[in-house]
Amino acid sequence: MTASASVATDNNRVREYLTFRLGDEHYAIDILTVKEIRGYESVTRIANAPEHVKGIINLRGEIVPIVDLRLCFGVGNSVYNEFTIVIVLHIHQRIVGIVVDSVSDVITLDQAELKPPPDFGVAFDHRYLIGLAAVHDDMIIVVDIGKMISSDELGLVDAQ
């Protein structure tokens, strides 16, 4: 990805997002964090790792932790098959893979199109949500994946 994927206009900031599915829901992440998209392959499990950390893979000499977003978001158990996708991210100078059900599209959103997440009180933790966007009769949940991956709960990378 190049820096040209994110452009600034007169008064609005426009960004490109990679959309993906977890179950029946559409999510989006800043495309500038995406290094590559791969099929799911077997991982090397790590003893005593949290359930959402599926293990590690060797990606061209780099050890990459693989996190299952379905488990992180509590949207059920994943089925790992030939259609399962790993989005490899470059966040805070580290490489991390996230498991999703499928990758959908790249969309461009103006910041004005993003609506703040509703206040769920304490019933739902929305710290990692940037906002919601309605695109083609679909609601897309835009996630701050860098903030989420570097959170204390996941603790995979240190925010710098």
PDB file of C-alpha atoms in Angstrom:
ATOM      1  CA  MET A   1       0.000   0.000   0.000  1.00  0.00           C
ATOM      2  CA  THR A   2       1.135   3.518  -0.596  1.00  0.00           C
ATOM      3  CA  ALA A   3       0.552   6.776   1.179  1.00  0.00           C
ATOM      4  CA  SER A   4      -1.592   7.840  -1.755  1.00  0.00           C
ATOM      5  CA  ALA A   5      -4.332   5.525  -0.466  1.00  0.00           C
ATOM      6  CA  SER A   6      -5.257   8.264   1.978  1.00  0.00           C
ATOM      7  CA  VAL A   7      -5.973  11.687   0.561  1.00  0.00           C
ATOM      8  CA  ALA A   8      -7.086  14.935   2.094  1.00  0.00           C
ATOM      9  CA  THR A   9      -9.645  17.135   0.399  1.00  0.00           C
ATOM     10  CA  ASP A  10     -10.521  20.764   1.130  1.00  0.00           C
ATOM     11  CA  ASN A  11     -12.351  20.361   4.421  1.00  0.00           C
ATOM     12  CA  ASN A  12     -12.898  16.637   4.629  1.00  0.00           C
ATOM     13  CA  ARG A  13     -10.607  13.756   5.168  1.00  0.00           C
ATOM     14  CA  VAL A  14     -11.183  10.825   2.847  1.00  0.00           C
ATOM     15  CA  ARG A  15      -9.780   7.389   3.559  1.00  0.00           C
ATOM     16  CA  GLU A  16      -9.867   3.994   1.964  1.00  0.00           C
ATOM     17  CA  TYR A  17     -10.945   1.011   4.012  1.00  0.00           C
ATOM     18  CA  LEU A  18     -10.744  -2.719   3.424  1.00  0.00           C
ATOM     19  CA  THR A  19     -14.080  -4.336   4.241  1.00  0.00           C
ATOM     20  CA  PHE A  20     -14.484  -7.875   5.483  1.00  0.00           C
ATOM     21  CA  ARG A  21     -17.126 -10.110   6.993  1.00  0.00           C
ATOM     22  CA  LEU A  22     -17.405 -11.776  10.353  1.00  0.00           C
ATOM     23  CA  GLY A  23     -20.564 -13.831  10.328  1.00  0.00           C
ATOM     24  CA  ASP A  24     -23.350 -11.649   8.943  1.00  0.00           C
ATOM     25  CA  GLU A  25     -21.657  -8.345   9.766  1.00  0.00           C
ATOM     26  CA  HIS A  26     -19.465  -6.106   7.620  1.00  0.00           C
ATOM     27  CA  TYR A  27     -16.413  -4.480   9.164  1.00  0.00           C
ATOM     28  CA  ALA A  28     -13.788  -2.140   7.762  1.00  0.00           C
ATOM     29  CA  ILE A  29     -10.208  -1.261   8.639  1.00  0.00           C
ATOM     30  CA  ASP A  30      -7.873   1.425   7.332  1.00  0.00           C
ATOM     31  CA  ILE A  31      -6.286  -0.023   4.222  1.00  0.00           C
ATOM     32  CA  LEU A  32      -2.947   1.569   5.121  1.00  0.00           C
ATOM     33  CA  THR A  33      -2.569  -1.047   7.865  1.00  0.00           C
ATOM     34  CA  VAL A  34      -2.982  -3.954   5.411  1.00  0.00           C
ATOM     35  CA  LYS A  35       0.208  -5.638   4.266  1.00  0.00           C
ATOM     36  CA  GLU A  36      -1.320  -8.569   2.403  1.00  0.00           C
ATOM     37  CA  ILE A  37      -4.279 -10.949   2.256  1.00  0.00           C
ATOM     38  CA  ARG A  38      -3.741 -14.706   2.405  1.00  0.00           C
ATOM     39  CA  GLY A  39      -5.628 -17.918   2.814  1.00  0.00           C
ATOM     40  CA  TYR A  40      -5.678 -19.503   6.250  1.00  0.00           C
ATOM     41  CA  GLU A  41      -2.937 -22.038   6.805  1.00  0.00           C
ATOM     42  CA  SER A  42      -2.150 -24.211   9.756  1.00  0.00           C
ATOM     43  CA  VAL A  43      -0.594 -22.376  12.661  1.00  0.00           C
ATOM     44  CA  THR A  44       1.851 -23.394  15.341  1.00  0.00           C
ATOM     45  CA  ARG A  45      -0.019 -23.224  18.615  1.00  0.00           C
ATOM     46  CA  ILE A  46       1.556 -21.504  21.591  1.00  0.00           C
ATOM     47  CA  ALA A  47       1.054 -23.044  25.030  1.00  0.00           C
ATOM     48  CA  ASN A  48      -1.149 -20.991  27.380  1.00  0.00           C
ATOM     49  CA  ALA A  49      -1.999 -18.450  24.679  1.00  0.00           C
ATOM     50  CA  PRO A  50      -5.442 -16.844  24.978  1.00  0.00           C
ATOM     51  CA  GLU A  51      -8.188 -18.518  22.949  1.00  0.00           C
ATOM     52  CA  HIS A  52      -8.305 -15.716  20.359  1.00  0.00           C
ATOM     53  CA  VAL A  53      -4.566 -16.142  19.579  1.00  0.00           C
ATOM     54  CA  LYS A  54      -4.650 -19.110  17.232  1.00  0.00           C
ATOM     55  CA  GLY A  55      -0.865 -19.416  17.047  1.00  0.00           C
ATOM     56  CA  ILE A  56       1.951 -18.196  14.861  1.00  0.00           C
ATOM     57  CA  ILE A  57       3.051 -18.615  11.265  1.00  0.00           C
ATOM     58  CA  ASN A  58       6.390 -18.096   9.604  1.00  0.00           C
ATOM     59  CA  LEU A  59       5.802 -15.467   6.942  1.00  0.00           C
ATOM     60  CA  ARG A  60       8.943 -15.304   4.817  1.00  0.00           C
ATOM     61  CA  GLY A  61      11.160 -15.503   7.881  1.00  0.00           C
ATOM     62  CA  GLU A  62       9.059 -13.313  10.138  1.00  0.00           C
ATOM     63  CA  ILE A  63       7.113 -14.866  13.018  1.00  0.00           C
ATOM     64  CA  VAL A  64       3.548 -13.563  12.833  1.00  0.00           C
ATOM     65  CA  PRO A  65       0.909 -14.029  15.558  1.00  0.00           C
ATOM     66  CA  ILE A  66      -2.520 -14.946  14.196  1.00  0.00           C
ATOM     67  CA  VAL A  67      -5.577 -13.558  15.990  1.00  0.00           C
ATOM     68  CA  ASP A  68      -9.141 -14.706  15.324  1.00  0.00           C
ATOM     69  CA  LEU A  69     -11.314 -11.574  15.234  1.00  0.00           C
ATOM     70  CA  ARG A  70     -14.493 -13.633  15.506  1.00  0.00           C
ATOM     71  CA  LEU A  71     -13.391 -14.751  18.947  1.00  0.00           C
ATOM     72  CA  CYS A  72     -12.248 -11.221  19.882  1.00  0.00           C
ATOM     73  CA  PHE A  73     -15.631  -9.783  18.921  1.00  0.00           C
ATOM     74  CA  GLY A  74     -17.581 -12.651  20.457  1.00  0.00           C
ATOM     75  CA  VAL A  75     -19.470 -13.472  17.262  1.00  0.00           C
ATOM     76  CA  GLY A  76     -19.202 -17.236  17.577  1.00  0.00           C
ATOM     77  CA  ASN A  77     -16.714 -19.894  16.653  1.00  0.00           C
ATOM     78  CA  SER A  78     -14.779 -19.821  13.421  1.00  0.00           C
ATOM     79  CA  VAL A  79     -14.823 -22.497  10.797  1.00  0.00           C
ATOM     80  CA  TYR A  80     -11.380 -22.826   9.283  1.00  0.00           C
ATOM     81  CA  ASN A  81     -11.552 -23.982   5.701  1.00  0.00           C
ATOM     82  CA  GLU A  82     -10.230 -23.110   2.250  1.00  0.00           C
ATOM     83  CA  PHE A  83     -12.342 -19.920   2.246  1.00  0.00           C
ATOM     84  CA  THR A  84     -11.023 -18.559   5.555  1.00  0.00           C
ATOM     85  CA  ILE A  85      -8.904 -15.452   5.100  1.00  0.00           C
ATOM     86  CA  VAL A  86      -5.986 -13.961   7.029  1.00  0.00           C
ATOM     87  CA  ILE A  87      -5.426 -10.236   6.676  1.00  0.00           C
ATOM     88  CA  VAL A  88      -1.788  -9.513   7.467  1.00  0.00           C
ATOM     89  CA  LEU A  89      -1.428  -6.117   9.102  1.00  0.00           C
ATOM     90  CA  HIS A  90       1.522  -3.838   9.706  1.00  0.00           C
ATOM     91  CA  ILE A  91       0.807  -2.053  12.977  1.00  0.00           C
ATOM     92  CA  HIS A  92       3.241  -0.160  15.188  1.00  0.00           C
ATOM     93  CA  GLN A  93       6.263  -1.712  13.429  1.00  0.00           C
ATOM     94  CA  ARG A  94       4.914  -5.259  13.979  1.00  0.00           C
ATOM     95  CA  ILE A  95       3.248  -7.762  11.708  1.00  0.00           C
ATOM     96  CA  VAL A  96       0.010  -9.387  12.928  1.00  0.00           C
ATOM     97  CA  GLY A  97      -2.489 -11.594  11.107  1.00  0.00           C
ATOM     98  CA  ILE A  98      -6.222 -11.450  11.739  1.00  0.00           C
ATOM     99  CA  VAL A  99      -8.588 -14.245  10.754  1.00  0.00           C
ATOM    100  CA  VAL A 100     -11.841 -13.154   9.093  1.00  0.00           C
ATOM    101  CA  ASP A 101     -14.575 -15.005   7.205  1.00  0.00           C
ATOM    102  CA  SER A 102     -14.075 -13.187   3.911  1.00  0.00           C
ATOM    103  CA  VAL A 103     -12.743  -9.988   2.392  1.00  0.00           C
ATOM    104  CA  SER A 104     -15.341  -7.932   0.550  1.00  0.00           C
ATOM    105  CA  ASP A 105     -14.117  -4.729  -1.045  1.00  0.00           C
ATOM    106  CA  VAL A 106     -12.135  -1.527  -0.721  1.00  0.00           C
ATOM    107  CA  ILE A 107     -14.343   1.474  -0.059  1.00  0.00           C
ATOM    108  CA  THR A 108     -13.673   5.178   0.235  1.00  0.00           C
ATOM    109  CA  LEU A 109     -15.312   7.021   3.088  1.00  0.00           C
ATOM    110  CA  ASP A 110     -15.366  10.673   3.900  1.00  0.00           C
ATOM    111  CA  GLN A 111     -15.080  11.287   7.628  1.00  0.00           C
ATOM    112  CA  ALA A 112     -18.469  13.037   7.442  1.00  0.00           C
ATOM    113  CA  GLU A 113     -20.011   9.698   6.370  1.00  0.00           C
ATOM    114  CA  LEU A 114     -18.927   8.045   9.606  1.00  0.00           C
ATOM    115  CA  LYS A 115     -21.488   8.135  12.364  1.00  0.00           C
ATOM    116  CA  PRO A 116     -20.400   7.669  15.966  1.00  0.00           C
ATOM    117  CA  PRO A 117     -21.250   4.316  17.523  1.00  0.00           C
ATOM    118  CA  PRO A 118     -24.338   4.425  19.717  1.00  0.00           C
ATOM    119  CA  ASP A 119     -23.812   4.497  23.439  1.00  0.00           C
ATOM    120  CA  PHE A 120     -24.359   0.990  24.722  1.00  0.00           C
ATOM    121  CA  GLY A 121     -23.434   1.903  28.267  1.00  0.00           C
ATOM    122  CA  VAL A 122     -21.389  -0.841  29.854  1.00  0.00           C
ATOM    123  CA  ALA A 123     -23.124  -3.631  27.884  1.00  0.00           C
ATOM    124  CA  PHE A 124     -20.798  -3.270  24.902  1.00  0.00           C
ATOM    125  CA  ASP A 125     -17.213  -2.058  24.706  1.00  0.00           C
ATOM    126  CA  HIS A 126     -16.952   0.274  21.707  1.00  0.00           C
ATOM    127  CA  ARG A 127     -13.480   1.663  22.400  1.00  0.00           C
ATOM    128  CA  TYR A 128     -12.144   0.244  19.136  1.00  0.00           C
ATOM    129  CA  LEU A 129     -14.936   1.472  16.887  1.00  0.00           C
ATOM    130  CA  ILE A 130     -14.238   4.520  14.763  1.00  0.00           C
ATOM    131  CA  GLY A 131     -17.799   4.707  13.567  1.00  0.00           C
ATOM    132  CA  LEU A 132     -20.558   3.274  11.438  1.00  0.00           C
ATOM    133  CA  ALA A 133     -21.192   3.932   7.764  1.00  0.00           C
ATOM    134  CA  ALA A 134     -24.145   3.089   5.561  1.00  0.00           C
ATOM    135  CA  VAL A 135     -22.890   1.840   2.199  1.00  0.00           C
ATOM    136  CA  HIS A 136     -25.222   0.312  -0.424  1.00  0.00           C
ATOM    137  CA  ASP A 137     -27.955  -0.592   2.082  1.00  0.00           C
ATOM    138  CA  ASP A 138     -25.366  -2.187   4.330  1.00  0.00           C
ATOM    139  CA  MET A 139     -24.088  -0.995   7.704  1.00  0.00           C
ATOM    140  CA  ILE A 140     -20.312  -1.160   7.952  1.00  0.00           C
ATOM    141  CA  ILE A 141     -18.581  -1.109  11.313  1.00  0.00           C
ATOM    142  CA  VAL A 142     -15.275   0.755  11.031  1.00  0.00           C
ATOM    143  CA  VAL A 143     -12.712  -0.561  13.496  1.00  0.00           C
ATOM    144  CA  ASP A 144      -9.533   1.113  14.756  1.00  0.00           C
ATOM    145  CA  ILE A 145      -7.544  -2.077  14.310  1.00  0.00           C
ATOM    146  CA  GLY A 146      -4.281  -0.504  15.462  1.00  0.00           C
ATOM    147  CA  LYS A 147      -5.830   0.538  18.752  1.00  0.00           C
ATOM    148  CA  MET A 148      -7.460  -2.847  19.162  1.00  0.00           C
ATOM    149  CA  ILE A 149      -4.340  -4.899  18.416  1.00  0.00           C
ATOM    150  CA  SER A 150      -2.245  -2.794  20.799  1.00  0.00           C
ATOM    151  CA  SER A 151      -4.874  -2.861  23.550  1.00  0.00           C
ATOM    152  CA  ASP A 152      -4.106  -4.320  26.951  1.00  0.00           C
ATOM    153  CA  GLU A 153      -6.637  -7.090  26.294  1.00  0.00           C
ATOM    154  CA  LEU A 154      -4.820  -8.365  23.208  1.00  0.00           C
ATOM    155  CA  GLY A 155      -1.374  -7.035  24.112  1.00  0.00           C
ATOM    156  CA  LEU A 156       0.165  -8.108  20.820  1.00  0.00           C
ATOM    157  CA  VAL A 157       2.075  -4.937  20.041  1.00  0.00           C
ATOM    158  CA  ASP A 158       3.106  -1.880  21.986  1.00  0.00           C
ATOM    159  CA  ALA A 159       1.561   1.367  20.822  1.00  0.00           C
ATOM    160  CA  GLN A 160       4.278   3.911  20.201  1.00  0.00           C
TER     161      GLN A 160
END
